[in-house]
PDB file of C-alpha atoms in Angstrom:
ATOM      1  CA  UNK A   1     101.551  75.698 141.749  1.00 72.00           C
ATOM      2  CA  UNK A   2     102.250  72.304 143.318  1.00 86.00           C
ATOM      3  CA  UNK A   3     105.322  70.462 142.922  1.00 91.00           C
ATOM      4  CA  UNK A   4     103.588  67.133 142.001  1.00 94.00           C
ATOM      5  CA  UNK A   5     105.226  67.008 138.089  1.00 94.00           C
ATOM      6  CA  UNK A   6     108.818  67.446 139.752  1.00 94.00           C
ATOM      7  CA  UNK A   7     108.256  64.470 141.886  1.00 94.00           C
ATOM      8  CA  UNK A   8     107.195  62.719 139.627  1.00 96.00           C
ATOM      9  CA  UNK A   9     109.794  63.402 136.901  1.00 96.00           C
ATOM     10  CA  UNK A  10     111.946  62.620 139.590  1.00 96.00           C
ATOM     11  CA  UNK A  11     110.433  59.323 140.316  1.00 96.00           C
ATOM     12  CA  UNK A  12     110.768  58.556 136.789  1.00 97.00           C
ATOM     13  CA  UNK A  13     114.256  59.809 137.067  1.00 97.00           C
ATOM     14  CA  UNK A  14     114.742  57.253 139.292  1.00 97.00           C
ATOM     15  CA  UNK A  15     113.737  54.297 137.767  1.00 97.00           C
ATOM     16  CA  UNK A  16     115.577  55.536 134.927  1.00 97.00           C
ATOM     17  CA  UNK A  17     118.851  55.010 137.274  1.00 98.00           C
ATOM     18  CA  UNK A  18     117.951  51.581 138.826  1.00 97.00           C
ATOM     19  CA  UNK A  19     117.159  50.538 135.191  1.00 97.00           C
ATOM     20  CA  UNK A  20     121.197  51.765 134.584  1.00 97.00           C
ATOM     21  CA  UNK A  21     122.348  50.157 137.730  1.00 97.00           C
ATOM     22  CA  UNK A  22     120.886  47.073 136.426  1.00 97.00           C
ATOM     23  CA  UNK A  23     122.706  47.124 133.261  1.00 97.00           C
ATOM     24  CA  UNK A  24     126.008  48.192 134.585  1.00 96.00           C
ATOM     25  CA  UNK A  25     125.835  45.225 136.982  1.00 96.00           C
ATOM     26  CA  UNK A  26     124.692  42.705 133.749  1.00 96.00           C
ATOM     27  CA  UNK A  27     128.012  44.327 131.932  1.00 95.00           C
ATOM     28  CA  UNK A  28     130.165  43.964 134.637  1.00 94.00           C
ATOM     29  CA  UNK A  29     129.295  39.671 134.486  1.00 94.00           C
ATOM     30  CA  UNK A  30     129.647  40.014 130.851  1.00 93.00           C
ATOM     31  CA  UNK A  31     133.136  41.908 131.100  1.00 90.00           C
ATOM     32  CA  UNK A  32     133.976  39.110 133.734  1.00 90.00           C
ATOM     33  CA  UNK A  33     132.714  36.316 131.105  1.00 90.00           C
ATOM     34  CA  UNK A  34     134.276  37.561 127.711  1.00 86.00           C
ATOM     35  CA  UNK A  35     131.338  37.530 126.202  1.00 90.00           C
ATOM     36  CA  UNK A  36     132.067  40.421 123.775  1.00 88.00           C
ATOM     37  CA  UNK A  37     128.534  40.067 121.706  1.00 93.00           C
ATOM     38  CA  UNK A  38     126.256  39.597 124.837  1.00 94.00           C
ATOM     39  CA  UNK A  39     128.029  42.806 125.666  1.00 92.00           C
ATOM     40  CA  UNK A  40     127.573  44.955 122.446  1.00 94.00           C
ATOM     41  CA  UNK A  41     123.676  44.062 122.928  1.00 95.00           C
ATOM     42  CA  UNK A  42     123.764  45.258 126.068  1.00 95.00           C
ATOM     43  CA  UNK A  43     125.537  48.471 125.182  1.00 95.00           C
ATOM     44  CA  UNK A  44     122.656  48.742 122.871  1.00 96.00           C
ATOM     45  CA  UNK A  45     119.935  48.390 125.411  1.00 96.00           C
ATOM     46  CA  UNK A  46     122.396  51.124 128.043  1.00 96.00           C
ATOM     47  CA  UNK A  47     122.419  53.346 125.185  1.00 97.00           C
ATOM     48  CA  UNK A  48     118.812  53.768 124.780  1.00 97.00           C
ATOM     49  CA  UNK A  49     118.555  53.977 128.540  1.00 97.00           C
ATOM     50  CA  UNK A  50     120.768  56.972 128.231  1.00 97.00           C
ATOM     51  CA  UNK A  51     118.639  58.918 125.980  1.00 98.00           C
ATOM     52  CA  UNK A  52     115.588  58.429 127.948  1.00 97.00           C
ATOM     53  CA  UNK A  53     117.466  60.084 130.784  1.00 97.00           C
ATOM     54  CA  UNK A  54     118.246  62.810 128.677  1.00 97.00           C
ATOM     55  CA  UNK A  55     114.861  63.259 127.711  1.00 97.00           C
ATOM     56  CA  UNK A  56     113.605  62.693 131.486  1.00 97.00           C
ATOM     57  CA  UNK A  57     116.108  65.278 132.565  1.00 95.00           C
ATOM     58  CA  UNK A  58     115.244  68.235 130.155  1.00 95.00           C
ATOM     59  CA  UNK A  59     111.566  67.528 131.008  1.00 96.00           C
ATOM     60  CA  UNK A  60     112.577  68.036 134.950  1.00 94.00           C
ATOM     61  CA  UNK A  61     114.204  71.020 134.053  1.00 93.00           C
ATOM     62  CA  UNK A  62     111.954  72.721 132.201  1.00 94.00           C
ATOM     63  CA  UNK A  63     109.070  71.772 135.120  1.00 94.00           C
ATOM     64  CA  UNK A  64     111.873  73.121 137.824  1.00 93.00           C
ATOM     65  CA  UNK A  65     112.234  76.228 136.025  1.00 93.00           C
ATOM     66  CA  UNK A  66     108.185  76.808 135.331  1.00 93.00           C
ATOM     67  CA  UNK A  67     108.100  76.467 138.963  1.00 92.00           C
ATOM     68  CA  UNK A  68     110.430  78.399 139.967  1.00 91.00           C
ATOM     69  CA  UNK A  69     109.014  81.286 137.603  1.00 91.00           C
ATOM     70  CA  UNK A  70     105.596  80.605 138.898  1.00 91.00           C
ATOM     71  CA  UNK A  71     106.762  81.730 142.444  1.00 89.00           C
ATOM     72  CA  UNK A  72     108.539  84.832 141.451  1.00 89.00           C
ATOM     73  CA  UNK A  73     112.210  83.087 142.148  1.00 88.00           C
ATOM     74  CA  UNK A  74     115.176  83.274 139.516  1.00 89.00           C
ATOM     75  CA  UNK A  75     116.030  79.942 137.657  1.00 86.00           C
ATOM     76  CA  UNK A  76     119.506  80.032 137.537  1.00 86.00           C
ATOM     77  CA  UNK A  77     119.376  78.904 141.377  1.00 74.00           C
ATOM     78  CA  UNK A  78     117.433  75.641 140.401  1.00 84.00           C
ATOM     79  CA  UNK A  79     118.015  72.837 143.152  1.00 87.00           C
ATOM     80  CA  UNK A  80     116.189  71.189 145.801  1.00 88.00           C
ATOM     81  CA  UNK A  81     117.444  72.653 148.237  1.00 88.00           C
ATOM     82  CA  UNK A  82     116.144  76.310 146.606  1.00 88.00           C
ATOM     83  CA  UNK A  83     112.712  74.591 146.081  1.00 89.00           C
ATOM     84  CA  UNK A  84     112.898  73.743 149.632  1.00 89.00           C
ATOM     85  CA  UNK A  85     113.422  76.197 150.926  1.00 89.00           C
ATOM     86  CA  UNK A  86     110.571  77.900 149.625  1.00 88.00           C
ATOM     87  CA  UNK A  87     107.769  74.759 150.048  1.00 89.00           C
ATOM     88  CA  UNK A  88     104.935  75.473 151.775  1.00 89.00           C
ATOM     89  CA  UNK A  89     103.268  71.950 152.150  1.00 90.00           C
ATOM     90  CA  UNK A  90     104.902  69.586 154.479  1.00 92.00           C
ATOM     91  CA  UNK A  91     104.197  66.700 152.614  1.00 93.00           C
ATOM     92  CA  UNK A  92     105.303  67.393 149.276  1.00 92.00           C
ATOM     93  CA  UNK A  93     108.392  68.653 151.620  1.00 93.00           C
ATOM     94  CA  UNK A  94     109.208  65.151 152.279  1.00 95.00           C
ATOM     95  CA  UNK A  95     108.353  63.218 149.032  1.00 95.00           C
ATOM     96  CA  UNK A  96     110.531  65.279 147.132  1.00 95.00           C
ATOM     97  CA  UNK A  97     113.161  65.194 149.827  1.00 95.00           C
ATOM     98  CA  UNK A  98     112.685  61.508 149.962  1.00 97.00           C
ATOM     99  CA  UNK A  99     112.929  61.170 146.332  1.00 96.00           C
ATOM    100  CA  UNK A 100     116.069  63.217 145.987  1.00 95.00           C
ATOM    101  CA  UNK A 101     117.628  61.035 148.205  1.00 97.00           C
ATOM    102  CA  UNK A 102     116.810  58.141 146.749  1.00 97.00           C
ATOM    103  CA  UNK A 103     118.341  59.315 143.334  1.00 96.00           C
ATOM    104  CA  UNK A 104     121.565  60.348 144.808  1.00 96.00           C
ATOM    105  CA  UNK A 105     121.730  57.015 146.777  1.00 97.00           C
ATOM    106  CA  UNK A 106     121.427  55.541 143.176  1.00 97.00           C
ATOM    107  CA  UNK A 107     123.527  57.792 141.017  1.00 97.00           C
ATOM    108  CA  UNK A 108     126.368  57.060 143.394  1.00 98.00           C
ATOM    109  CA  UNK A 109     125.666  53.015 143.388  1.00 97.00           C
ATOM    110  CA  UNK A 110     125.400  53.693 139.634  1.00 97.00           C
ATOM    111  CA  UNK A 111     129.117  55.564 139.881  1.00 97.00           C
ATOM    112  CA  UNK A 112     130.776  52.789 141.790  1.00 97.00           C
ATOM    113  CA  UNK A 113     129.483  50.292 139.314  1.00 96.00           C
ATOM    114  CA  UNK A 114     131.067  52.167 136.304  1.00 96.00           C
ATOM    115  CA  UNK A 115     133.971  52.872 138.000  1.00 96.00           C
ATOM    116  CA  UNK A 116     134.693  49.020 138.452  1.00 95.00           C
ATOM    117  CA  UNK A 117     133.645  48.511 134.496  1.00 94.00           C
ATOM    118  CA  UNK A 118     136.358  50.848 133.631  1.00 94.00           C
ATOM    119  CA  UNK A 119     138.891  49.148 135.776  1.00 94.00           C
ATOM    120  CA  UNK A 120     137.769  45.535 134.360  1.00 92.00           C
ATOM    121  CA  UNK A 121     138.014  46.509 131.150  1.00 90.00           C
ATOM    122  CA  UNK A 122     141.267  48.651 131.326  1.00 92.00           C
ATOM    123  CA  UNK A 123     142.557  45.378 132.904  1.00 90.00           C
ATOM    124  CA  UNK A 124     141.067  43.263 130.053  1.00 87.00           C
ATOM    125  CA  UNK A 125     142.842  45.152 127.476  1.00 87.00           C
ATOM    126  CA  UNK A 126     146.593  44.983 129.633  1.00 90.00           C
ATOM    127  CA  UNK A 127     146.128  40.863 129.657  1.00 87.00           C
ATOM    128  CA  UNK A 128     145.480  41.584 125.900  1.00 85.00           C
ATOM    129  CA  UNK A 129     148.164  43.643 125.027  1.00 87.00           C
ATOM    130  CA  UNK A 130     150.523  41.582 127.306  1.00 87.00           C
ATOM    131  CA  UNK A 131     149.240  38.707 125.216  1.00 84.00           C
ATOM    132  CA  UNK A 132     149.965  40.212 121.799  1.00 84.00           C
ATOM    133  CA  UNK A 133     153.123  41.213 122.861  1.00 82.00           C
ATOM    134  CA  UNK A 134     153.717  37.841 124.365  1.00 83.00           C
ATOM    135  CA  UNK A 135     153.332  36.446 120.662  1.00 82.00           C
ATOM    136  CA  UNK A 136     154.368  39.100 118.898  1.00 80.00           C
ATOM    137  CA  UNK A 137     158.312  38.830 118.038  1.00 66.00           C
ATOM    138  CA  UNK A 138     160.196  41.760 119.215  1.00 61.00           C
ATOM    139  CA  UNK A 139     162.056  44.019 116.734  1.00 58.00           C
ATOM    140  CA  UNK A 140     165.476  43.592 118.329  1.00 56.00           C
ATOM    141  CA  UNK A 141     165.365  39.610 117.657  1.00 53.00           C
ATOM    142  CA  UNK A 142     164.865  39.638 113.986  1.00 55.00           C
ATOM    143  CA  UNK A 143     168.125  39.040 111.676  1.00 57.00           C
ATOM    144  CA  UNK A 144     168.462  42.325 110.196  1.00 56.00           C
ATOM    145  CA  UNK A 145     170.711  45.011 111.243  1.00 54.00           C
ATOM    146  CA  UNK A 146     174.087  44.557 112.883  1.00 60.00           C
ATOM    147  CA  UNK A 147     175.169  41.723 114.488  1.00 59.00           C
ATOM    148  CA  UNK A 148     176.802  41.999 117.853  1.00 60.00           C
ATOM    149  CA  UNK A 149     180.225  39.520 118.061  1.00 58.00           C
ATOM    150  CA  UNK A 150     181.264  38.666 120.645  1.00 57.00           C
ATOM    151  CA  UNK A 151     185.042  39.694 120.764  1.00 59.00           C
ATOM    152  CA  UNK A 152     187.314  37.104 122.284  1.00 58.00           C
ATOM    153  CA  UNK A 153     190.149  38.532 123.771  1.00 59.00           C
ATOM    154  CA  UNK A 154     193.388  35.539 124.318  1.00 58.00           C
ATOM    155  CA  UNK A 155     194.977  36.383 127.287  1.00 60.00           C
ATOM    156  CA  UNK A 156     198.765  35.794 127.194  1.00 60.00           C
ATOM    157  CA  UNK A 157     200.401  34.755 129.967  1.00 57.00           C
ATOM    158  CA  UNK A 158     203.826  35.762 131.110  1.00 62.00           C
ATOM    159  CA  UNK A 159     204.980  32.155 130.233  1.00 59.00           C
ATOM    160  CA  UNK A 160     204.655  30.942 126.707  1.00 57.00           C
ATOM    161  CA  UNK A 161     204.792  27.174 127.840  1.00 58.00           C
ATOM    162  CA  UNK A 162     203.339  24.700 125.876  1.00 59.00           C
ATOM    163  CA  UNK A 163     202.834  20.885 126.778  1.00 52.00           C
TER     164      UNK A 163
END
C-alpha cells in the first residue's frame, strides 16, 4: 500500500497551517489597530479554519492507521518516524519527510504568532483596566464611613508668656 493519501493529507495539512499563519498575522495588525469588529470577522473566518483542520486531521489519522494495519504494524505507534522506518521506496521516503518538516516549520511559526496575540491582547486589557480604574473613583474617597481628624495636639511650653 503506498503512502501517497498520507502525503497528501499532509500537504493539505499544510496549507491548512499557512492559511492559520495568515490569519494570526491579519489578527495580530488588527489587535495592534483596535479594530474590535474587523477582528470578530476574522475570528469567524480562524474558526472555520479550525474545523477544517480537525476534519483534515481525523482523515490523516484514519489513512495512518489503515496503513499501518495494512503492513502488519500496531497503530498505537503512529508517527513518521514509525512509518519511516518501515518505507520501502526512497522517494516517498523523502516527500513525506519533506512534508513533515515543512508542517512542523509551520506549526511552530504558527505558535510564535499566537503566543504574541496572547501577550497583545493580555496587554490590551491591562491599559484597559488601568483606564477604568483611572476613571473609576476609588472606594476609600467617597464621603461615607468615618472620617479621619486630624488631632491637633498644642504644645505648651515651659513659659506661659504672652506678648
Amino acid at each position: 500500500m503506498s503512502v501517497k493519501p498520507i502525503i497528501q493529507s499532509l500537504g493539505k495539512l499544510l496549507e491548512i497551517h499557512k492559511g492559520l499563519l495568515a490569519i494570526s498575522e491579519q489578527k495580530t495588525e488588527l489587535v495592534k489597530a483596535g479594530t474590535i469588529d474587523k477582528l470578530q470577522q476574522l475570528l469567524v473566518k480562524e474558526r472555520k479554519q479550525i474545523r477544517l483542520l480537525e476534519q483534515m486531521e481525523g482523515k490523516r489519522q484514519q489513512e495512518v492507521e489503515e496503513w499501518l494495519t495494512a503492513q502488519g504494524l500496531p497503530t498505537k505507534d503512529a508517527t513518521i518516524t514509525t512509518i519511516l522506518e518501515h518505507l520501502e521506496n526512497e522517494t516517498e521516503k523523502v516527500e513525506i519527510t519533506n512534508v513533515s518538516e515543512q508542517l512542523t516549520n509551520y506549526i511552530m511559526k504558527l505558535k510564535q504568532q499566537e503566543s504574541l496575540n496572547q501577550t497583545l491582547i493580555n496587554q490590551s486589557l491591562e491599559f484597559v483596566q488601568l483606564s477604568l480604574d483611572l476613571l473609576n473613583p476609588s472606594i476609600s474617597n467617597l464621603n461615607y464611613g468615618k472620617q479621619k481628624q486630624e488631632k491637633k495636639s498644642y504644645n505648651r511650653s515651659i513659659f506661659d508668656s504672652q506678648v
